[in-house]
């Protein structure tokens, strides 16, 4: 191999290595964010939102996750789902102004939820589901600041607020986008089971009626066909008898 060719190969290998390192550097932070799933929900609805926590650190487990609820948009109802291997602690605060609901007034709201005691290994992720609502009708989003603890005392603070038109912060806080309620789906979703199944039952009945009619016509056709064959045989015998006479 000539010297010039060796130099070309070495340069190509170096460029490939740099390009690969750039991809890893970009991919790492993108996948390491703590996020909400789904990322959007309808205003005024009750939704189950999962806080998705990945572990992109090497050689250390995530051992605790804290999520803080926005104080300016308190939620009347917040319920957690048990997560195997993790202990859930819900912290509430008294509200200066009670919330009015169909069940009466709510005087306190959840301020934070902590999941601890578990171990999330590197390269894995864990979802922490929370049912919440009704979601604010006059807000465009809800921001949940979060703290992710690695080992005993290494804390990553997911508390940066993303601004429209600005570059994404290094540690963005999980944000739930609130969308307008779909008015068209309201009546359909609130229809009673009996009303919803009536068209299907009518269609099934019509289908059964059509099958019955087809069967009757088929039987009649077979009978008429058999009668025609019998008549033809009888007529042939009569002709044969007349010729012999």
PDB file of C-alpha atoms in Angstrom:
ATOM      1  CA  UNK A   1       0.000   0.000   0.000  1.00  0.00           C
ATOM      2  CA  UNK A   2       1.449   3.381  -0.964  1.00  0.00           C
ATOM      3  CA  UNK A   3       2.075   6.126   1.577  1.00  0.00           C
ATOM      4  CA  UNK A   4      -0.480   8.481  -0.012  1.00  0.00           C
ATOM      5  CA  UNK A   5      -3.192   5.824   0.127  1.00  0.00           C
ATOM      6  CA  UNK A   6      -2.459   5.151   3.802  1.00  0.00           C
ATOM      7  CA  UNK A   7      -2.809   8.855   4.563  1.00  0.00           C
ATOM      8  CA  UNK A   8      -6.200   8.961   2.808  1.00  0.00           C
ATOM      9  CA  UNK A   9      -7.453   5.960   4.787  1.00  0.00           C
ATOM     10  CA  UNK A  10      -6.264   7.458   8.081  1.00  0.00           C
ATOM     11  CA  UNK A  11      -7.980  10.758   7.327  1.00  0.00           C
ATOM     12  CA  UNK A  12     -11.193   8.928   6.403  1.00  0.00           C
ATOM     13  CA  UNK A  13     -11.113   6.958   9.649  1.00  0.00           C
ATOM     14  CA  UNK A  14     -10.563  10.127  11.679  1.00  0.00           C
ATOM     15  CA  UNK A  15     -13.484  11.905   9.979  1.00  0.00           C
ATOM     16  CA  UNK A  16     -15.757   8.907  10.581  1.00  0.00           C
ATOM     17  CA  UNK A  17     -14.779   8.828  14.260  1.00  0.00           C
ATOM     18  CA  UNK A  18     -15.509  12.540  14.698  1.00  0.00           C
ATOM     19  CA  UNK A  19     -18.851  12.204  12.910  1.00  0.00           C
ATOM     20  CA  UNK A  20     -19.803   9.264  15.119  1.00  0.00           C
ATOM     21  CA  UNK A  21     -18.866  11.181  18.258  1.00  0.00           C
ATOM     22  CA  UNK A  22     -21.017  14.101  17.088  1.00  0.00           C
ATOM     23  CA  UNK A  23     -24.045  11.849  16.621  1.00  0.00           C
ATOM     24  CA  UNK A  24     -23.623  10.374  20.103  1.00  0.00           C
ATOM     25  CA  UNK A  25     -23.192  13.816  21.642  1.00  0.00           C
ATOM     26  CA  UNK A  26     -26.422  15.024  20.027  1.00  0.00           C
ATOM     27  CA  UNK A  27     -28.363  11.841  20.658  1.00  0.00           C
ATOM     28  CA  UNK A  28     -27.447  11.637  24.348  1.00  0.00           C
ATOM     29  CA  UNK A  29     -29.167  14.796  25.650  1.00  0.00           C
ATOM     30  CA  UNK A  30     -32.180  14.294  23.350  1.00  0.00           C
ATOM     31  CA  UNK A  31     -32.988  10.910  24.840  1.00  0.00           C
ATOM     32  CA  UNK A  32     -32.075  11.804  28.431  1.00  0.00           C
ATOM     33  CA  UNK A  33     -34.912  14.258  29.076  1.00  0.00           C
ATOM     34  CA  UNK A  34     -37.634  13.572  31.609  1.00  0.00           C
ATOM     35  CA  UNK A  35     -40.885  13.959  29.672  1.00  0.00           C
ATOM     36  CA  UNK A  36     -44.643  13.454  29.903  1.00  0.00           C
ATOM     37  CA  UNK A  37     -46.515  10.864  27.861  1.00  0.00           C
ATOM     38  CA  UNK A  38     -48.741  11.789  26.127  1.00  0.00           C
ATOM     39  CA  UNK A  39     -47.385  15.261  25.513  1.00  0.00           C
ATOM     40  CA  UNK A  40     -50.829  16.870  25.199  1.00  0.00           C
ATOM     41  CA  UNK A  41     -54.321  16.562  26.684  1.00  0.00           C
ATOM     42  CA  UNK A  42     -57.668  18.311  26.314  1.00  0.00           C
ATOM     43  CA  UNK A  43     -58.567  21.258  28.500  1.00  0.00           C
ATOM     44  CA  UNK A  44     -61.112  20.439  31.183  1.00  0.00           C
ATOM     45  CA  UNK A  45     -60.504  16.698  30.891  1.00  0.00           C
ATOM     46  CA  UNK A  46     -59.340  14.045  33.332  1.00  0.00           C
ATOM     47  CA  UNK A  47     -56.237  12.416  31.872  1.00  0.00           C
ATOM     48  CA  UNK A  48     -53.685   9.809  32.841  1.00  0.00           C
ATOM     49  CA  UNK A  49     -50.213  11.210  32.279  1.00  0.00           C
ATOM     50  CA  UNK A  50     -47.022   9.183  32.658  1.00  0.00           C
ATOM     51  CA  UNK A  51     -43.779  10.828  33.669  1.00  0.00           C
ATOM     52  CA  UNK A  52     -41.179   9.020  31.568  1.00  0.00           C
ATOM     53  CA  UNK A  53     -37.783   8.940  33.270  1.00  0.00           C
ATOM     54  CA  UNK A  54     -34.765   7.520  31.395  1.00  0.00           C
ATOM     55  CA  UNK A  55     -31.369   6.686  32.858  1.00  0.00           C
ATOM     56  CA  UNK A  56     -28.615   7.695  30.458  1.00  0.00           C
ATOM     57  CA  UNK A  57     -25.853   7.801  33.081  1.00  0.00           C
ATOM     58  CA  UNK A  58     -23.215   5.067  33.118  1.00  0.00           C
ATOM     59  CA  UNK A  59     -22.544   2.981  36.188  1.00  0.00           C
ATOM     60  CA  UNK A  60     -25.150   4.539  38.489  1.00  0.00           C
ATOM     61  CA  UNK A  61     -28.861   3.882  39.086  1.00  0.00           C
ATOM     62  CA  UNK A  62     -31.678   6.389  39.390  1.00  0.00           C
ATOM     63  CA  UNK A  63     -33.018   5.973  42.923  1.00  0.00           C
ATOM     64  CA  UNK A  64     -35.524   8.791  43.352  1.00  0.00           C
ATOM     65  CA  UNK A  65     -37.793  10.974  41.212  1.00  0.00           C
ATOM     66  CA  UNK A  66     -39.621  14.080  42.428  1.00  0.00           C
ATOM     67  CA  UNK A  67     -42.261  15.884  40.379  1.00  0.00           C
ATOM     68  CA  UNK A  68     -43.584  19.293  41.433  1.00  0.00           C
ATOM     69  CA  UNK A  69     -47.054  20.429  40.379  1.00  0.00           C
ATOM     70  CA  UNK A  70     -47.627  24.042  39.271  1.00  0.00           C
ATOM     71  CA  UNK A  71     -48.831  26.133  42.225  1.00  0.00           C
ATOM     72  CA  UNK A  72     -50.676  28.615  40.017  1.00  0.00           C
ATOM     73  CA  UNK A  73     -52.851  25.885  38.457  1.00  0.00           C
ATOM     74  CA  UNK A  74     -53.858  23.526  41.303  1.00  0.00           C
ATOM     75  CA  UNK A  75     -55.649  20.336  40.306  1.00  0.00           C
ATOM     76  CA  UNK A  76     -58.693  19.125  42.216  1.00  0.00           C
ATOM     77  CA  UNK A  77     -57.981  15.438  41.625  1.00  0.00           C
ATOM     78  CA  UNK A  78     -54.593  13.701  41.479  1.00  0.00           C
ATOM     79  CA  UNK A  79     -54.224   9.936  41.859  1.00  0.00           C
ATOM     80  CA  UNK A  80     -51.105   7.807  41.538  1.00  0.00           C
ATOM     81  CA  UNK A  81     -50.757   4.280  40.210  1.00  0.00           C
ATOM     82  CA  UNK A  82     -48.545   1.849  42.137  1.00  0.00           C
ATOM     83  CA  UNK A  83     -45.172   1.237  40.498  1.00  0.00           C
ATOM     84  CA  UNK A  84     -43.498  -2.051  41.391  1.00  0.00           C
ATOM     85  CA  UNK A  85     -40.386  -1.570  43.508  1.00  0.00           C
ATOM     86  CA  UNK A  86     -41.030   2.112  44.187  1.00  0.00           C
ATOM     87  CA  UNK A  87     -42.582   3.869  47.188  1.00  0.00           C
ATOM     88  CA  UNK A  88     -44.917   6.750  46.332  1.00  0.00           C
ATOM     89  CA  UNK A  89     -45.216   9.792  48.597  1.00  0.00           C
ATOM     90  CA  UNK A  90     -47.831  12.452  47.817  1.00  0.00           C
ATOM     91  CA  UNK A  91     -47.447  15.915  49.376  1.00  0.00           C
ATOM     92  CA  UNK A  92     -50.403  18.315  49.577  1.00  0.00           C
ATOM     93  CA  UNK A  93     -50.779  21.983  50.492  1.00  0.00           C
ATOM     94  CA  UNK A  94     -53.683  24.081  51.714  1.00  0.00           C
ATOM     95  CA  UNK A  95     -55.210  26.301  49.057  1.00  0.00           C
ATOM     96  CA  UNK A  96     -55.656  29.999  49.698  1.00  0.00           C
ATOM     97  CA  UNK A  97     -58.718  29.845  47.465  1.00  0.00           C
ATOM     98  CA  UNK A  98     -60.662  26.537  47.517  1.00  0.00           C
ATOM     99  CA  UNK A  99     -61.581  24.874  44.236  1.00  0.00           C
ATOM    100  CA  UNK A 100     -65.267  24.342  43.498  1.00  0.00           C
ATOM    101  CA  UNK A 101     -66.151  20.967  41.980  1.00  0.00           C
ATOM    102  CA  UNK A 102     -69.299  18.906  41.432  1.00  0.00           C
ATOM    103  CA  UNK A 103     -68.503  17.082  44.673  1.00  0.00           C
ATOM    104  CA  UNK A 104     -68.065  20.271  46.679  1.00  0.00           C
ATOM    105  CA  UNK A 105     -65.101  22.439  47.583  1.00  0.00           C
ATOM    106  CA  UNK A 106     -61.501  21.223  47.513  1.00  0.00           C
ATOM    107  CA  UNK A 107     -59.354  22.942  50.130  1.00  0.00           C
ATOM    108  CA  UNK A 108     -55.998  21.295  49.399  1.00  0.00           C
ATOM    109  CA  UNK A 109     -54.135  20.150  46.310  1.00  0.00           C
ATOM    110  CA  UNK A 110     -51.124  18.020  45.455  1.00  0.00           C
ATOM    111  CA  UNK A 111     -47.907  20.023  45.381  1.00  0.00           C
ATOM    112  CA  UNK A 112     -45.466  17.194  44.651  1.00  0.00           C
ATOM    113  CA  UNK A 113     -45.103  13.450  44.196  1.00  0.00           C
ATOM    114  CA  UNK A 114     -41.960  11.511  45.113  1.00  0.00           C
ATOM    115  CA  UNK A 115     -41.082   7.997  43.949  1.00  0.00           C
ATOM    116  CA  UNK A 116     -38.219   6.465  45.927  1.00  0.00           C
ATOM    117  CA  UNK A 117     -36.675   3.152  46.936  1.00  0.00           C
ATOM    118  CA  UNK A 118     -36.440   1.774  43.421  1.00  0.00           C
ATOM    119  CA  UNK A 119     -33.485   1.234  41.122  1.00  0.00           C
ATOM    120  CA  UNK A 120     -33.519   2.308  37.489  1.00  0.00           C
ATOM    121  CA  UNK A 121     -30.447   0.881  35.778  1.00  0.00           C
ATOM    122  CA  UNK A 122     -28.466   2.660  33.031  1.00  0.00           C
ATOM    123  CA  UNK A 123     -29.986   2.323  29.577  1.00  0.00           C
ATOM    124  CA  UNK A 124     -33.493   1.766  30.955  1.00  0.00           C
ATOM    125  CA  UNK A 125     -36.516   3.973  31.529  1.00  0.00           C
ATOM    126  CA  UNK A 126     -39.449   3.919  33.927  1.00  0.00           C
ATOM    127  CA  UNK A 127     -42.933   5.387  33.595  1.00  0.00           C
ATOM    128  CA  UNK A 128     -44.763   6.818  36.599  1.00  0.00           C
ATOM    129  CA  UNK A 129     -48.502   7.147  35.770  1.00  0.00           C
ATOM    130  CA  UNK A 130     -50.655   9.826  37.399  1.00  0.00           C
ATOM    131  CA  UNK A 131     -54.358  10.488  36.836  1.00  0.00           C
ATOM    132  CA  UNK A 132     -55.175  14.191  37.098  1.00  0.00           C
ATOM    133  CA  UNK A 133     -57.952  16.645  36.409  1.00  0.00           C
ATOM    134  CA  UNK A 134     -59.898  18.520  35.554  1.00  0.00           C
ATOM    135  CA  UNK A 135     -57.131  20.132  33.536  1.00  0.00           C
ATOM    136  CA  UNK A 136     -57.249  23.950  33.420  1.00  0.00           C
ATOM    137  CA  UNK A 137     -59.564  25.435  30.815  1.00  0.00           C
ATOM    138  CA  UNK A 138     -57.750  28.758  30.509  1.00  0.00           C
ATOM    139  CA  UNK A 139     -54.117  27.647  30.360  1.00  0.00           C
ATOM    140  CA  UNK A 140     -52.048  26.655  27.355  1.00  0.00           C
ATOM    141  CA  UNK A 141     -49.777  24.223  29.180  1.00  0.00           C
ATOM    142  CA  UNK A 142     -48.755  22.778  32.534  1.00  0.00           C
ATOM    143  CA  UNK A 143     -45.101  22.627  33.533  1.00  0.00           C
ATOM    144  CA  UNK A 144     -43.955  20.012  36.033  1.00  0.00           C
ATOM    145  CA  UNK A 145     -40.470  20.646  37.383  1.00  0.00           C
ATOM    146  CA  UNK A 146     -38.659  17.431  38.278  1.00  0.00           C
ATOM    147  CA  UNK A 147     -35.612  16.258  40.207  1.00  0.00           C
ATOM    148  CA  UNK A 148     -33.876  13.002  39.255  1.00  0.00           C
ATOM    149  CA  UNK A 149     -31.553  11.525  41.869  1.00  0.00           C
ATOM    150  CA  UNK A 150     -28.723   9.158  40.898  1.00  0.00           C
ATOM    151  CA  UNK A 151     -27.163   7.015  43.608  1.00  0.00           C
ATOM    152  CA  UNK A 152     -27.330   8.820  46.941  1.00  0.00           C
ATOM    153  CA  UNK A 153     -26.746  12.486  46.213  1.00  0.00           C
ATOM    154  CA  UNK A 154     -26.254  13.179  42.502  1.00  0.00           C
ATOM    155  CA  UNK A 155     -29.271  15.266  41.442  1.00  0.00           C
ATOM    156  CA  UNK A 156     -30.230  16.396  37.947  1.00  0.00           C
ATOM    157  CA  UNK A 157     -32.713  19.282  37.994  1.00  0.00           C
ATOM    158  CA  UNK A 158     -35.227  19.251  35.148  1.00  0.00           C
ATOM    159  CA  UNK A 159     -36.517  22.742  35.893  1.00  0.00           C
ATOM    160  CA  UNK A 160     -35.655  24.931  32.885  1.00  0.00           C
ATOM    161  CA  UNK A 161     -38.626  26.533  31.138  1.00  0.00           C
ATOM    162  CA  UNK A 162     -38.665  26.211  27.349  1.00  0.00           C
ATOM    163  CA  UNK A 163     -39.409  29.532  25.624  1.00  0.00           C
ATOM    164  CA  UNK A 164     -41.095  29.784  22.192  1.00  0.00           C
ATOM    165  CA  UNK A 165     -38.551  30.557  19.491  1.00  0.00           C
ATOM    166  CA  UNK A 166     -35.589  30.007  21.805  1.00  0.00           C
ATOM    167  CA  UNK A 167     -33.129  27.140  21.833  1.00  0.00           C
ATOM    168  CA  UNK A 168     -34.063  24.168  23.962  1.00  0.00           C
ATOM    169  CA  UNK A 169     -32.588  24.467  27.465  1.00  0.00           C
ATOM    170  CA  UNK A 170     -30.139  21.890  28.759  1.00  0.00           C
ATOM    171  CA  UNK A 171     -32.554  20.516  31.348  1.00  0.00           C
ATOM    172  CA  UNK A 172     -36.121  21.303  30.219  1.00  0.00           C
ATOM    173  CA  UNK A 173     -38.965  20.728  32.654  1.00  0.00           C
ATOM    174  CA  UNK A 174     -41.618  18.206  31.531  1.00  0.00           C
ATOM    175  CA  UNK A 175     -44.449  20.173  29.916  1.00  0.00           C
ATOM    176  CA  UNK A 176     -47.990  19.067  29.099  1.00  0.00           C
ATOM    177  CA  UNK A 177     -49.617  21.010  26.254  1.00  0.00           C
ATOM    178  CA  UNK A 178     -53.323  21.714  26.759  1.00  0.00           C
ATOM    179  CA  UNK A 179     -55.493  21.595  23.658  1.00  0.00           C
ATOM    180  CA  UNK A 180     -59.060  22.686  22.965  1.00  0.00           C
ATOM    181  CA  UNK A 181     -61.675  20.084  23.828  1.00  0.00           C
ATOM    182  CA  UNK A 182     -63.118  18.306  20.784  1.00  0.00           C
ATOM    183  CA  UNK A 183     -66.782  19.348  20.913  1.00  0.00           C
ATOM    184  CA  UNK A 184     -67.680  17.001  18.066  1.00  0.00           C
ATOM    185  CA  UNK A 185     -66.681  13.954  20.078  1.00  0.00           C
ATOM    186  CA  UNK A 186     -68.750  14.958  23.124  1.00  0.00           C
ATOM    187  CA  UNK A 187     -72.228  13.668  22.140  1.00  0.00           C
ATOM    188  CA  UNK A 188     -70.812  10.498  20.641  1.00  0.00           C
ATOM    189  CA  UNK A 189     -68.761   9.647  23.710  1.00  0.00           C
ATOM    190  CA  UNK A 190     -71.658  10.424  26.074  1.00  0.00           C
ATOM    191  CA  UNK A 191     -74.199   8.293  24.240  1.00  0.00           C
ATOM    192  CA  UNK A 192     -75.690   5.486  26.290  1.00  0.00           C
ATOM    193  CA  UNK A 193     -74.566   1.911  25.579  1.00  0.00           C
ATOM    194  CA  UNK A 194     -78.129   1.007  24.517  1.00  0.00           C
ATOM    195  CA  UNK A 195     -78.254   3.854  22.005  1.00  0.00           C
ATOM    196  CA  UNK A 196     -74.820   2.983  20.686  1.00  0.00           C
ATOM    197  CA  UNK A 197     -75.694  -0.703  20.178  1.00  0.00           C
ATOM    198  CA  UNK A 198     -79.144  -0.104  18.637  1.00  0.00           C
ATOM    199  CA  UNK A 199     -77.843   0.549  15.080  1.00  0.00           C
ATOM    200  CA  UNK A 200     -75.649  -2.540  15.277  1.00  0.00           C
ATOM    201  CA  UNK A 201     -78.598  -4.672  16.429  1.00  0.00           C
ATOM    202  CA  UNK A 202     -80.789  -3.287  13.648  1.00  0.00           C
ATOM    203  CA  UNK A 203     -78.076  -4.031  11.112  1.00  0.00           C
ATOM    204  CA  UNK A 204     -77.705  -7.562  12.453  1.00  0.00           C
ATOM    205  CA  UNK A 205     -81.473  -8.081  12.289  1.00  0.00           C
ATOM    206  CA  UNK A 206     -81.549  -6.822   8.718  1.00  0.00           C
ATOM    207  CA  UNK A 207     -78.718  -9.181   7.845  1.00  0.00           C
ATOM    208  CA  UNK A 208     -80.567 -12.139   9.363  1.00  0.00           C
ATOM    209  CA  UNK A 209     -83.725 -11.184   7.469  1.00  0.00           C
ATOM    210  CA  UNK A 210     -81.800 -11.037   4.213  1.00  0.00           C
ATOM    211  CA  UNK A 211     -80.284 -14.467   4.863  1.00  0.00           C
ATOM    212  CA  UNK A 212     -83.725 -15.972   5.565  1.00  0.00           C
ATOM    213  CA  UNK A 213     -85.189 -14.550   2.347  1.00  0.00           C
ATOM    214  CA  UNK A 214     -82.291 -15.875   0.323  1.00  0.00           C
ATOM    215  CA  UNK A 215     -82.702 -19.346   1.808  1.00  0.00           C
ATOM    216  CA  UNK A 216     -86.445 -19.412   1.061  1.00  0.00           C
ATOM    217  CA  UNK A 217     -85.886 -18.336  -2.532  1.00  0.00           C
ATOM    218  CA  UNK A 218     -83.199 -20.977  -2.889  1.00  0.00           C
ATOM    219  CA  UNK A 219     -85.519 -23.744  -1.665  1.00  0.00           C
ATOM    220  CA  UNK A 220     -88.311 -22.549  -3.986  1.00  0.00           C
ATOM    221  CA  UNK A 221     -85.891 -22.591  -6.898  1.00  0.00           C
ATOM    222  CA  UNK A 222     -84.824 -26.154  -6.107  1.00  0.00           C
ATOM    223  CA  UNK A 223     -88.457 -27.309  -5.869  1.00  0.00           C
ATOM    224  CA  UNK A 224     -89.393 -25.655  -9.163  1.00  0.00           C
ATOM    225  CA  UNK A 225     -86.322 -27.117 -10.821  1.00  0.00           C
ATOM    226  CA  UNK A 226     -87.178 -30.607  -9.604  1.00  0.00           C
ATOM    227  CA  UNK A 227     -90.765 -30.181 -10.799  1.00  0.00           C
ATOM    228  CA  UNK A 228     -89.543 -29.122 -14.232  1.00  0.00           C
ATOM    229  CA  UNK A 229     -87.288 -32.168 -14.501  1.00  0.00           C
ATOM    230  CA  UNK A 230     -90.143 -34.456 -13.476  1.00  0.00           C
ATOM    231  CA  UNK A 231     -92.472 -32.905 -16.018  1.00  0.00           C
ATOM    232  CA  UNK A 232     -89.873 -33.314 -18.747  1.00  0.00           C
ATOM    233  CA  UNK A 233     -89.390 -37.023 -17.944  1.00  0.00           C
ATOM    234  CA  UNK A 234     -93.144 -37.645 -17.916  1.00  0.00           C
ATOM    235  CA  UNK A 235     -93.603 -35.877 -21.236  1.00  0.00           C
ATOM    236  CA  UNK A 236     -90.812 -37.936 -22.786  1.00  0.00           C
ATOM    237  CA  UNK A 237     -92.439 -41.169 -21.660  1.00  0.00           C
ATOM    238  CA  UNK A 238     -95.759 -40.142 -23.164  1.00  0.00           C
ATOM    239  CA  UNK A 239     -94.139 -39.379 -26.500  1.00  0.00           C
ATOM    240  CA  UNK A 240     -92.306 -42.717 -26.466  1.00  0.00           C
ATOM    241  CA  UNK A 241     -95.554 -44.558 -25.703  1.00  0.00           C
ATOM    242  CA  UNK A 242     -97.423 -42.790 -28.520  1.00  0.00           C
ATOM    243  CA  UNK A 243     -94.811 -43.697 -31.120  1.00  0.00           C
ATOM    244  CA  UNK A 244     -94.801 -47.385 -30.153  1.00  0.00           C
ATOM    245  CA  UNK A 245     -98.601 -47.611 -30.581  1.00  0.00           C
TER     246      UNK A 245
END
